[in-house]
XYZ file of C-alpha atoms in Angstrom:
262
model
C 112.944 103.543 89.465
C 114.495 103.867 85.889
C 118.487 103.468 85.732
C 120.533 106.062 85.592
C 124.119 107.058 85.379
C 124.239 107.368 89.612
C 122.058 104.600 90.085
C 124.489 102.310 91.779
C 125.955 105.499 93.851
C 122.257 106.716 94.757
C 121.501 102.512 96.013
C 125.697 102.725 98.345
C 124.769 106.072 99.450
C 121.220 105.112 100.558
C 120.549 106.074 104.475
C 118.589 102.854 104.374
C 121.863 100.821 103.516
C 120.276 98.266 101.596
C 123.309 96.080 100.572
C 123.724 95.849 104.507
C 123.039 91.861 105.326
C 121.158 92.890 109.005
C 120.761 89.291 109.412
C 124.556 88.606 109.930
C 125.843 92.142 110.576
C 123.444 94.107 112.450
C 124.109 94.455 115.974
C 121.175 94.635 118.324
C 120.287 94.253 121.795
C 118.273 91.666 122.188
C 116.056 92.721 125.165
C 113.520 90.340 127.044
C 114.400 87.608 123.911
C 117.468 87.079 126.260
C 115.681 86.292 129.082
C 116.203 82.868 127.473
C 119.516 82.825 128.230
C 119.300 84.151 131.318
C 116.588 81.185 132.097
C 119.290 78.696 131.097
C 121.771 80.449 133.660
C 119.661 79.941 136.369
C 118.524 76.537 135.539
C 122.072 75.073 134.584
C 123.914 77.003 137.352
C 121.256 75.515 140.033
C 120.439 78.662 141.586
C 116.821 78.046 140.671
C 114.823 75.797 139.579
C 111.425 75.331 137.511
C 108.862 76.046 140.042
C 111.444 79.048 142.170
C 109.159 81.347 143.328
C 109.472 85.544 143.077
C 106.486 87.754 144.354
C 106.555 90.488 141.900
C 105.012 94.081 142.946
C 106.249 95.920 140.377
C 109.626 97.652 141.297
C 112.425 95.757 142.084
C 114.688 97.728 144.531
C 117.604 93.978 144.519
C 120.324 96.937 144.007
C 118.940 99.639 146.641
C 116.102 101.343 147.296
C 117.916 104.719 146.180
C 117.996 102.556 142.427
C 114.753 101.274 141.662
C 114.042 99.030 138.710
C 110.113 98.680 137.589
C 108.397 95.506 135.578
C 106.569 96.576 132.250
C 103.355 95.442 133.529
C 101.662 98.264 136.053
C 101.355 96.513 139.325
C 103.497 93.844 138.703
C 102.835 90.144 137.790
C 102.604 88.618 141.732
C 103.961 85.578 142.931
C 105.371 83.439 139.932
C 107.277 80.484 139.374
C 110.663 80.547 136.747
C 108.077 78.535 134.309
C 105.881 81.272 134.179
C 108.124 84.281 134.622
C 109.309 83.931 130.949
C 106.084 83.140 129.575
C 105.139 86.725 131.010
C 108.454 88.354 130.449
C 108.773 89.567 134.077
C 111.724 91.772 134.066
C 112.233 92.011 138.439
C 112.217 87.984 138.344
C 115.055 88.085 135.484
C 116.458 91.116 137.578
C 116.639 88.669 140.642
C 118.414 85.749 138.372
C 120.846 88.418 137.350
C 121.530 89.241 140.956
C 122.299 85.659 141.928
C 124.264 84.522 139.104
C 126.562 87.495 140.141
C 126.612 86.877 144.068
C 127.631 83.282 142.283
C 129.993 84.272 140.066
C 129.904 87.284 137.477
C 130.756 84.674 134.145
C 127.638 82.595 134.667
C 125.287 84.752 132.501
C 128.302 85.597 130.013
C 129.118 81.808 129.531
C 125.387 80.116 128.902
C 125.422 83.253 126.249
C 128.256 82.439 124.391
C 127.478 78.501 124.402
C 124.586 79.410 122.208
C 126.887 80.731 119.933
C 126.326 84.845 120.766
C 129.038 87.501 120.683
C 131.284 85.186 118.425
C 131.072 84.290 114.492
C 130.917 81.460 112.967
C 133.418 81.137 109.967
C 129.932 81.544 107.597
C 132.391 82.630 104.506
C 130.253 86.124 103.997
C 130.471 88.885 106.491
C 129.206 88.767 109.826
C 129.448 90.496 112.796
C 130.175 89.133 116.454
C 128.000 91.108 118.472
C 128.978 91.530 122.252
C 128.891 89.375 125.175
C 130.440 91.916 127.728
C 132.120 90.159 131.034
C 134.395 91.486 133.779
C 137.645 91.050 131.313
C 136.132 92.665 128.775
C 135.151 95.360 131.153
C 138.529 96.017 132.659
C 140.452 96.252 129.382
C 138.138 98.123 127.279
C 136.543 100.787 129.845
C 139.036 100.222 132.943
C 136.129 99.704 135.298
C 135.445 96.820 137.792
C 132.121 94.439 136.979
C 129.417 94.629 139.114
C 126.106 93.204 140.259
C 124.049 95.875 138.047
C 125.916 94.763 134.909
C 124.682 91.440 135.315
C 121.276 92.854 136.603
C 121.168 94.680 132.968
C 122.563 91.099 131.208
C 119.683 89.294 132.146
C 116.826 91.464 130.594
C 118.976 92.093 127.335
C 120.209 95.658 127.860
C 123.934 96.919 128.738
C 126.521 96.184 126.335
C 124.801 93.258 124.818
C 124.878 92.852 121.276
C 123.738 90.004 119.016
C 122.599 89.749 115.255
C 119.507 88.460 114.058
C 121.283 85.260 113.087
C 122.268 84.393 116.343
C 118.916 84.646 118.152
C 117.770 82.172 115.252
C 121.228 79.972 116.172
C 119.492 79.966 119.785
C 115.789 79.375 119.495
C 117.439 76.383 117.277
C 119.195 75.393 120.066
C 116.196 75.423 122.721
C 114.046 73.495 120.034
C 116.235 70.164 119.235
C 117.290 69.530 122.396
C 120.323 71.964 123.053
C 123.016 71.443 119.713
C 124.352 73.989 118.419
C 125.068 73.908 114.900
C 126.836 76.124 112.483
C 124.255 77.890 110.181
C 123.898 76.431 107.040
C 122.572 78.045 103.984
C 122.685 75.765 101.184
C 121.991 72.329 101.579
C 123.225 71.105 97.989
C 124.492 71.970 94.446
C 123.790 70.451 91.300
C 121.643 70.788 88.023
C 118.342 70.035 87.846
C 117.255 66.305 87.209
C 120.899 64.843 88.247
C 122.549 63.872 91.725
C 124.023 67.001 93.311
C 127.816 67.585 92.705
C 128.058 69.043 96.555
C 125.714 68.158 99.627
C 126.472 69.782 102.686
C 126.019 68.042 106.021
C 124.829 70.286 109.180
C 128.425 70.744 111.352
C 127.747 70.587 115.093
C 129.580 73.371 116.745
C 128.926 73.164 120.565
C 125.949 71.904 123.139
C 124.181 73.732 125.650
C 124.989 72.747 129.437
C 121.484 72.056 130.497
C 119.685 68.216 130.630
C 116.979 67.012 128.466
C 114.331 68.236 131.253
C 115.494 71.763 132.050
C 115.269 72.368 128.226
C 111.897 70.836 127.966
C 110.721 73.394 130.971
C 112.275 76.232 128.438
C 110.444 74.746 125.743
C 107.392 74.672 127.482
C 107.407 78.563 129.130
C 107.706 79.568 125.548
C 105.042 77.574 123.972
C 102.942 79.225 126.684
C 104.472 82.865 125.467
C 101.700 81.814 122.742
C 99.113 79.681 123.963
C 98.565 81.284 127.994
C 95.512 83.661 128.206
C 96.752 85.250 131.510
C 100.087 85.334 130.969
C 101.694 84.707 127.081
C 102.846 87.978 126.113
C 102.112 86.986 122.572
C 98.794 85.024 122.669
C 96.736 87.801 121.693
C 98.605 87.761 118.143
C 99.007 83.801 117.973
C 96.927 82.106 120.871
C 93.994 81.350 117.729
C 96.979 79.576 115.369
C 98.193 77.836 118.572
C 94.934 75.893 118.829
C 95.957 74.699 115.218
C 99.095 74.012 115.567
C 102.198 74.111 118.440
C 103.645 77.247 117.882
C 106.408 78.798 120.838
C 108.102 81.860 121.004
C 109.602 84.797 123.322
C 108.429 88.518 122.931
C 111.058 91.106 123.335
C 111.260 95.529 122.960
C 114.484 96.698 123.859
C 115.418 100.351 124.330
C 117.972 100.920 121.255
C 119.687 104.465 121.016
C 120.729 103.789 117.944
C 119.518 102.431 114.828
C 121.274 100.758 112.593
């Protein structure tokens, strides 16, 4: 468009909000992508391990029959193991891990989230948002109600109060891929004119580490390279199963129900 006199009011006043940095300050819940974290819980709190077993039929009644809970897949996905129940994003087996994480204790699912650096920032010198990790505290002083097993039920698929930016679910899948370090994210990696040594390098500045071992975060790994590569089950392999064959490629699928967009 050509410039005119309101052209900087017309671009702030934009519905779109295109000077917003979504990256760092959007807030979002995260649906089934947090079914990572909610993997982690289950593995590092040792209510489960890799091959736990859930028969799914569909509806998941953990909370009482009079509250039903369905799977997104008709049917359901039958018996499954924890391995495969993120590769097919089976929301009654993540249901089930947020049950038992909060017959454990109600912080489990609220602390593996936070040590991958969500509803917190990171001192990135631009603007970012924090997101949301709800817990019982939070719950009390903001709302005056008691935590119970259905917040945690909601946790564990992504829904609820949860709130996380873009940059943090990049800060995670970062995480899951080296080997559990957190680092701070960097976006420069040095300063200098062209054809001489940089005046400023920057180092990468580790920030925290993920309380699982080397082997519960290759199983995590592994689920998610399936997400891509499975035939029966990868919720993605119909988009990327053909690069996979080329050339290792993991992920995690996720729709969450947003009622408002940002």
């Amino acid at each position: 468009p050509l410039l005119t006199d309101t052209y900087i009011q017309d671009i702030t006043s934009n519905p779109l909000r295109p000077f917003f940095n979504r990256a760092t300050q959007g807030e979002y819940p995260p649906g089934s992508v947090m079914k990572i974290v909610s993997m982690s819980a289950a593995l590092g709190s040792g209510i489960m391990t890799p091959d736990y077993t859930y028969t799914c039929t569909g509806v998941w009644d953990g909370l009482g029959a009079d509250n039903p809970r369905y799977d997104w897949k008709e049917g359901g996905h039958g018996t499954l193991t924890l391995r495969q129940a993120l590769t097919g994003s089976c929301n009654p087996f993540f249901y089930e891990i947020g049950l038992l994480t909060a017959r454990k204790d109600f912080n489990i699912l609220p602390d593996y989230a936070r040590q991958y650096g969500f509803g917190q920032t990171h001192d990135l010198q631009l603007e970012e948002a924090s997101g949301l990790i709800p817990d019982p505290d939070w719950l009390l002083q903001t709302r005056g109600e008691s935590w119970t097993n259905a917040h945690s039920v909601n946790m564990a698929i992504g829904q609820g109060d949860v709130q996380v930016t873009p940059l943090q679910i990049a800060m995670m899948i970062t995480a899951v891929a080296n080997g559990g370090t957190v680092y701070r994210p960097q976006f420069v990696n040095k300063i200098g004119l062209l054809g001489e040594a940089p005046s400023v390098t920057f180092t990468p500045e580790v920030i925290g580490h993920i309380n699982l071992t080397p082997e519960q975060l290759a199983t995590i790994r592994e689920s998610m390279y399936a997400v891509t590569s499975d035939p029966q089950l990868g919720t993605a392999e119909y988009r990327l199963g053909s690069l996979s064959e080329r050339m290792p490629v993991a992920g995690k699928t996720g729709t969450a129900q947003v009622p408002d967009f940002k």
